[in-house]
């Protein structure tokens, strides 16, 4: 089955700790994205990558970092510099054509 | 800067009713518009993608229309069912060279049995 796998589904972070959210896809799509979703605020773009070894900041990149070493993988690190990381994080891919964007099932991050 | 608005924020209808969800955007220079469905605690599922040159797209009981000049799109759901209960989001893509989406905040739909 082709799709996007995000792990873990739930993640708890202590104050001052870095955590990494995984996003893996087997759709062979070129572009990958990370969005953050907060209640009442809709989805906001954190980072995106259109090709391997290249990525761009989105609207709310501060306190986050990414890498794109393989086409299939686009991990997101939430650093200690992100002061309010509690949110639902969604990974997506994009391919030209009738399907547009495909989303993963998300990771819920909570600061404890 | 593009802004996408979805009104109402929440909608409750009895089962079997036909309904319309609204999406408006401030900049009519869009490449396409996509409607998504999100169940609680889940990711987004793509429902319909309308290119800027198209007026509408249909999938089963769903029909999405696009009026670029007025900056509006509607999602029509026929014969609603309790399983249609979810949050519906629309998103616009600004241009062929841009792969970023601007999302509305969604309409939370409840279909009452």
mmCIF file of C-alpha atoms in Angstrom:
data_model
loop_
_atom_site.group_PDB
_atom_site.id
_atom_site.type_symbol
_atom_site.label_atom_id
_atom_site.label_comp_id
_atom_site.label_asym_id
_atom_site.label_seq_id
_atom_site.Cartn_x
_atom_site.Cartn_y
_atom_site.Cartn_z
ATOM 1 C CA UNK A 1 0.000 0.000 0.000
ATOM 2 C CA UNK A 2 1.360 3.399 -0.936
ATOM 3 C CA UNK A 3 1.201 6.076 1.692
ATOM 4 C CA UNK A 4 2.795 8.257 4.313
ATOM 5 C CA UNK A 5 3.829 6.909 7.703
ATOM 6 C CA UNK A 6 4.239 9.274 10.607
ATOM 7 C CA UNK A 7 5.657 8.067 13.889
ATOM 8 C CA UNK A 8 5.158 8.094 16.715
ATOM 9 C CA UNK A 9 1.444 8.801 16.927
ATOM 10 C CA UNK A 10 1.869 10.409 20.369
ATOM 11 C CA UNK A 11 5.036 12.037 21.715
ATOM 12 C CA UNK A 12 5.784 13.672 25.023
ATOM 13 C CA UNK A 13 8.581 16.179 25.433
ATOM 14 C CA UNK A 14 10.134 17.512 28.575
ATOM 15 C CA UNK A 15 11.132 21.145 28.857
ATOM 16 C CA UNK A 16 14.483 21.805 27.152
ATOM 17 C CA UNK A 17 14.480 18.542 25.220
ATOM 18 C CA UNK A 18 14.816 18.070 21.461
ATOM 19 C CA UNK A 19 12.529 15.520 19.840
ATOM 20 C CA UNK A 20 12.339 14.179 16.284
ATOM 21 C CA UNK A 21 9.170 13.318 14.413
ATOM 22 C CA UNK A 22 9.455 10.795 11.624
ATOM 23 C CA UNK A 23 7.810 11.009 8.205
ATOM 24 C CA UNK A 24 8.351 8.274 5.596
ATOM 25 C CA UNK A 25 6.630 7.950 2.224
ATOM 26 C CA UNK A 26 6.551 5.247 -0.435
ATOM 27 C CA UNK A 27 4.561 7.260 -2.965
ATOM 28 C CA UNK A 28 7.686 8.342 -4.855
ATOM 29 C CA UNK A 29 6.534 11.957 -4.542
ATOM 30 C CA UNK A 30 9.161 14.661 -4.898
ATOM 31 C CA UNK A 31 7.877 17.313 -2.506
ATOM 32 C CA UNK A 32 7.349 16.879 1.224
ATOM 33 C CA UNK A 33 5.921 19.229 3.834
ATOM 34 C CA UNK A 34 5.510 19.703 7.561
ATOM 35 C CA UNK A 35 2.460 21.485 8.926
ATOM 36 C CA UNK A 36 1.484 22.367 12.444
ATOM 37 C CA UNK A 37 -2.179 22.353 13.467
ATOM 38 C CA UNK A 38 -3.478 24.168 16.547
ATOM 39 C CA UNK A 39 -7.126 24.366 17.604
ATOM 40 C CA UNK A 40 -8.863 27.285 15.929
ATOM 41 C CA UNK A 41 -5.795 28.268 13.889
ATOM 42 C CA UNK A 42 -5.842 25.962 10.922
ATOM 43 C CA UNK A 43 -2.691 24.491 9.400
ATOM 44 C CA UNK A 44 0.548 26.453 9.259
ATOM 45 C CA UNK A 45 3.567 25.514 7.168
ATOM 46 C CA UNK A 46 6.794 24.815 9.051
ATOM 47 C CA UNK A 47 9.221 23.536 6.379
ATOM 48 C CA UNK A 48 9.033 22.039 2.928
ATOM 49 C CA UNK A 49 11.370 20.240 0.559
ATOM 50 C CA UNK A 50 10.957 19.918 -3.189
ATOM 51 C CA UNK A 51 14.052 17.780 -3.816
ATOM 52 C CA UNK A 52 16.579 15.756 -1.857
ATOM 53 C CA UNK A 53 19.182 17.791 0.047
ATOM 54 C CA UNK A 54 17.159 20.985 -0.282
ATOM 55 C CA UNK A 55 14.491 22.477 1.965
ATOM 56 C CA UNK A 56 12.872 25.829 2.594
ATOM 57 C CA UNK A 57 11.428 27.579 5.632
ATOM 58 C CA UNK A 58 7.708 28.023 5.853
ATOM 59 C CA UNK A 59 5.754 30.559 7.853
ATOM 60 C CA UNK A 60 6.680 29.283 11.337
ATOM 61 C CA UNK A 61 10.143 27.662 11.027
ATOM 62 C CA UNK A 62 11.655 29.131 14.204
ATOM 63 C CA UNK A 63 12.491 26.420 16.737
ATOM 64 C CA UNK A 64 12.304 23.618 14.164
ATOM 65 C CA UNK A 65 14.827 21.898 11.919
ATOM 66 C CA UNK A 66 14.579 19.335 9.099
ATOM 67 C CA UNK A 67 16.730 17.226 6.821
ATOM 68 C CA UNK A 68 16.082 15.580 3.469
ATOM 69 C CA UNK A 69 18.821 13.025 2.855
ATOM 70 C CA UNK A 70 16.542 10.553 1.084
ATOM 71 C CA UNK A 71 13.516 11.062 -1.138
ATOM 72 C CA UNK A 72 11.435 8.860 1.139
ATOM 73 C CA UNK A 73 12.205 10.579 4.443
ATOM 74 C CA UNK A 74 11.677 14.067 5.857
ATOM 75 C CA UNK A 75 12.170 14.092 9.649
ATOM 76 C CA UNK A 76 11.269 17.129 11.736
ATOM 77 C CA UNK A 77 13.172 18.049 14.907
ATOM 78 C CA UNK A 78 11.435 20.206 17.461
ATOM 79 C CA UNK A 79 14.196 21.946 19.357
ATOM 80 C CA UNK A 80 14.232 23.471 22.826
ATOM 81 C CA UNK A 81 14.051 26.878 21.134
ATOM 82 C CA UNK A 82 10.425 26.190 20.218
ATOM 83 C CA UNK A 83 8.647 27.607 23.240
ATOM 84 C CA UNK A 84 5.162 26.317 22.561
ATOM 85 C CA UNK A 85 5.521 22.987 20.769
ATOM 86 C CA UNK A 86 2.313 21.333 21.947
ATOM 87 C CA UNK A 87 0.352 20.749 18.724
ATOM 88 C CA UNK A 88 -0.665 18.232 16.096
ATOM 89 C CA UNK A 89 1.999 17.824 13.414
ATOM 90 C CA UNK A 90 1.132 16.698 9.902
ATOM 91 C CA UNK A 91 3.461 15.553 7.156
ATOM 92 C CA UNK A 92 2.363 15.749 3.525
ATOM 93 C CA UNK A 93 3.641 14.989 0.063
ATOM 94 C CA UNK A 94 2.818 16.543 -3.273
ATOM 95 C CA UNK A 95 2.905 15.290 -6.827
ATOM 96 C CA UNK A 96 1.620 17.047 -9.933
ATOM 97 C CA UNK A 97 -1.586 15.591 -11.233
ATOM 98 C CA UNK A 98 -5.073 14.822 -10.057
ATOM 99 C CA UNK A 99 -4.186 13.862 -6.495
ATOM 100 C CA UNK A 100 -2.414 16.984 -5.343
ATOM 101 C CA UNK A 101 -1.468 16.678 -1.712
ATOM 102 C CA UNK A 102 -1.474 13.530 0.422
ATOM 103 C CA UNK A 103 -1.292 13.717 4.204
ATOM 104 C CA UNK A 104 -0.047 11.367 6.882
ATOM 105 C CA UNK A 105 -2.038 10.500 9.994
ATOM 106 C CA UNK A 106 -0.186 12.959 12.220
ATOM 107 C CA UNK A 107 1.836 13.072 15.444
ATOM 108 C CA UNK A 108 0.446 14.695 18.570
ATOM 109 C CA UNK A 109 3.236 16.315 20.572
ATOM 110 C CA UNK A 110 2.677 17.325 24.182
ATOM 111 C CA UNK A 111 5.067 19.128 26.498
ATOM 112 C CA UNK A 112 5.102 17.674 30.014
ATOM 113 C CA UNK B 1 -1.123 37.715 1.344
ATOM 114 C CA UNK B 2 -3.707 35.086 0.515
ATOM 115 C CA UNK B 3 -6.361 34.486 3.160
ATOM 116 C CA UNK B 4 -8.856 31.647 3.108
ATOM 117 C CA UNK B 5 -12.071 31.830 5.099
ATOM 118 C CA UNK B 6 -14.590 29.109 5.813
ATOM 119 C CA UNK B 7 -17.998 30.020 7.167
ATOM 120 C CA UNK B 8 -19.666 28.716 9.248
ATOM 121 C CA UNK B 9 -17.092 27.298 11.655
ATOM 122 C CA UNK B 10 -19.582 24.606 12.678
ATOM 123 C CA UNK B 11 -22.736 23.189 11.147
ATOM 124 C CA UNK B 12 -25.255 20.662 12.419
ATOM 125 C CA UNK B 13 -27.815 19.057 10.094
ATOM 126 C CA UNK B 14 -30.257 16.137 10.272
ATOM 127 C CA UNK B 15 -29.422 12.999 8.341
ATOM 128 C CA UNK B 16 -30.554 13.000 4.723
ATOM 129 C CA UNK B 17 -30.299 16.739 4.233
ATOM 130 C CA UNK B 18 -28.334 18.244 1.354
ATOM 131 C CA UNK B 19 -25.831 20.844 2.481
ATOM 132 C CA UNK B 20 -23.301 23.358 1.217
ATOM 133 C CA UNK B 21 -19.978 24.301 2.785
ATOM 134 C CA UNK B 22 -18.393 27.589 1.800
ATOM 135 C CA UNK B 23 -14.813 28.649 1.169
ATOM 136 C CA UNK B 24 -13.679 32.124 0.136
ATOM 137 C CA UNK B 25 -10.219 33.415 -0.747
ATOM 138 C CA UNK B 26 -8.905 36.945 -1.109
ATOM 139 C CA UNK B 27 -6.553 36.563 -4.076
ATOM 140 C CA UNK B 28 -8.251 35.136 -7.154
ATOM 141 C CA UNK B 29 -4.913 34.300 -8.826
ATOM 142 C CA UNK B 30 -4.899 30.671 -7.731
ATOM 143 C CA UNK B 31 -3.639 27.579 -9.505
ATOM 144 C CA UNK B 32 -6.044 25.147 -7.885
ATOM 145 C CA UNK B 33 -8.183 24.536 -4.829
ATOM 146 C CA UNK B 34 -8.418 21.333 -2.833
ATOM 147 C CA UNK B 35 -11.052 20.147 -0.354
ATOM 148 C CA UNK B 36 -10.041 17.867 2.506
ATOM 149 C CA UNK B 37 -11.816 15.968 5.235
ATOM 150 C CA UNK B 38 -10.344 15.517 8.710
ATOM 151 C CA UNK B 39 -11.700 13.141 11.319
ATOM 152 C CA UNK B 40 -10.869 13.873 14.987
ATOM 153 C CA UNK B 41 -7.232 13.136 15.784
ATOM 154 C CA UNK B 42 -6.515 12.025 12.224
ATOM 155 C CA UNK B 43 -4.741 13.356 9.188
ATOM 156 C CA UNK B 44 -6.359 14.980 6.169
ATOM 157 C CA UNK B 45 -8.027 12.990 3.420
ATOM 158 C CA UNK B 46 -8.225 14.611 0.005
ATOM 159 C CA UNK B 47 -11.782 14.809 -1.349
ATOM 160 C CA UNK B 48 -11.644 16.893 -4.506
ATOM 161 C CA UNK B 49 -9.082 18.937 -6.409
ATOM 162 C CA UNK B 50 -10.290 21.670 -8.778
ATOM 163 C CA UNK B 51 -7.909 23.269 -11.232
ATOM 164 C CA UNK B 52 -8.303 27.001 -11.849
ATOM 165 C CA UNK B 53 -9.589 26.299 -15.359
ATOM 166 C CA UNK B 54 -12.376 24.064 -14.044
ATOM 167 C CA UNK B 55 -15.777 25.068 -12.718
ATOM 168 C CA UNK B 56 -16.561 21.934 -10.747
ATOM 169 C CA UNK B 57 -15.550 18.428 -9.779
ATOM 170 C CA UNK B 58 -17.703 15.541 -8.613
ATOM 171 C CA UNK B 59 -17.034 12.412 -6.607
ATOM 172 C CA UNK B 60 -19.974 10.326 -5.511
ATOM 173 C CA UNK B 61 -22.247 12.456 -3.304
ATOM 174 C CA UNK B 62 -19.742 15.323 -3.305
ATOM 175 C CA UNK B 63 -19.638 18.202 -5.748
ATOM 176 C CA UNK B 64 -17.177 21.064 -5.498
ATOM 177 C CA UNK B 65 -17.516 24.254 -7.500
ATOM 178 C CA UNK B 66 -15.051 27.045 -8.115
ATOM 179 C CA UNK B 67 -15.715 30.668 -9.048
ATOM 180 C CA UNK B 68 -12.256 32.158 -9.297
ATOM 181 C CA UNK B 69 -13.352 35.654 -10.208
ATOM 182 C CA UNK B 70 -15.435 36.005 -7.060
ATOM 183 C CA UNK B 71 -12.950 34.116 -4.891
ATOM 184 C CA UNK B 72 -15.367 31.405 -3.839
ATOM 185 C CA UNK B 73 -15.702 27.656 -3.741
ATOM 186 C CA UNK B 74 -18.495 25.494 -2.398
ATOM 187 C CA UNK B 75 -18.605 21.846 -1.394
ATOM 188 C CA UNK B 76 -22.044 20.320 -1.860
ATOM 189 C CA UNK B 77 -22.835 17.117 0.022
ATOM 190 C CA UNK B 78 -25.961 15.280 -1.081
ATOM 191 C CA UNK B 79 -28.094 13.114 1.191
ATOM 192 C CA UNK B 80 -25.851 13.582 4.223
ATOM 193 C CA UNK B 81 -25.075 10.618 6.477
ATOM 194 C CA UNK B 82 -23.749 10.404 10.053
ATOM 195 C CA UNK B 83 -20.479 9.104 8.591
ATOM 196 C CA UNK B 84 -20.009 12.475 6.893
ATOM 197 C CA UNK B 85 -19.454 14.059 10.309
ATOM 198 C CA UNK B 86 -15.952 15.548 10.244
ATOM 199 C CA UNK B 87 -14.123 18.818 9.739
ATOM 200 C CA UNK B 88 -13.893 19.953 6.130
ATOM 201 C CA UNK B 89 -11.001 22.159 5.057
ATOM 202 C CA UNK B 90 -10.323 23.946 1.825
ATOM 203 C CA UNK B 91 -6.878 24.990 0.666
ATOM 204 C CA UNK B 92 -5.625 27.042 -2.270
ATOM 205 C CA UNK B 93 -2.373 26.764 -4.192
ATOM 206 C CA UNK B 94 -1.191 30.139 -5.493
ATOM 207 C CA UNK B 95 0.628 29.250 -8.696
ATOM 208 C CA UNK B 96 2.112 26.515 -10.849
ATOM 209 C CA UNK B 97 5.576 27.258 -9.499
ATOM 210 C CA UNK B 98 4.476 27.231 -5.878
ATOM 211 C CA UNK B 99 3.738 24.100 -3.936
ATOM 212 C CA UNK B 100 2.557 25.784 -0.751
ATOM 213 C CA UNK B 101 -1.043 25.644 0.313
ATOM 214 C CA UNK B 102 -2.989 28.240 2.259
ATOM 215 C CA UNK B 103 -5.664 26.596 4.404
ATOM 216 C CA UNK B 104 -8.941 27.760 5.805
ATOM 217 C CA UNK B 105 -9.700 26.926 9.421
ATOM 218 C CA UNK B 106 -12.365 24.443 8.459
ATOM 219 C CA UNK B 107 -16.052 23.803 8.988
ATOM 220 C CA UNK B 108 -16.952 21.179 11.573
ATOM 221 C CA UNK B 109 -19.944 19.219 10.281
ATOM 222 C CA UNK B 110 -22.213 17.127 12.496
ATOM 223 C CA UNK B 111 -24.877 14.982 10.827
ATOM 224 C CA UNK B 112 -27.508 13.978 13.357
ATOM 225 C CA UNK B 113 -29.168 10.537 12.920
#
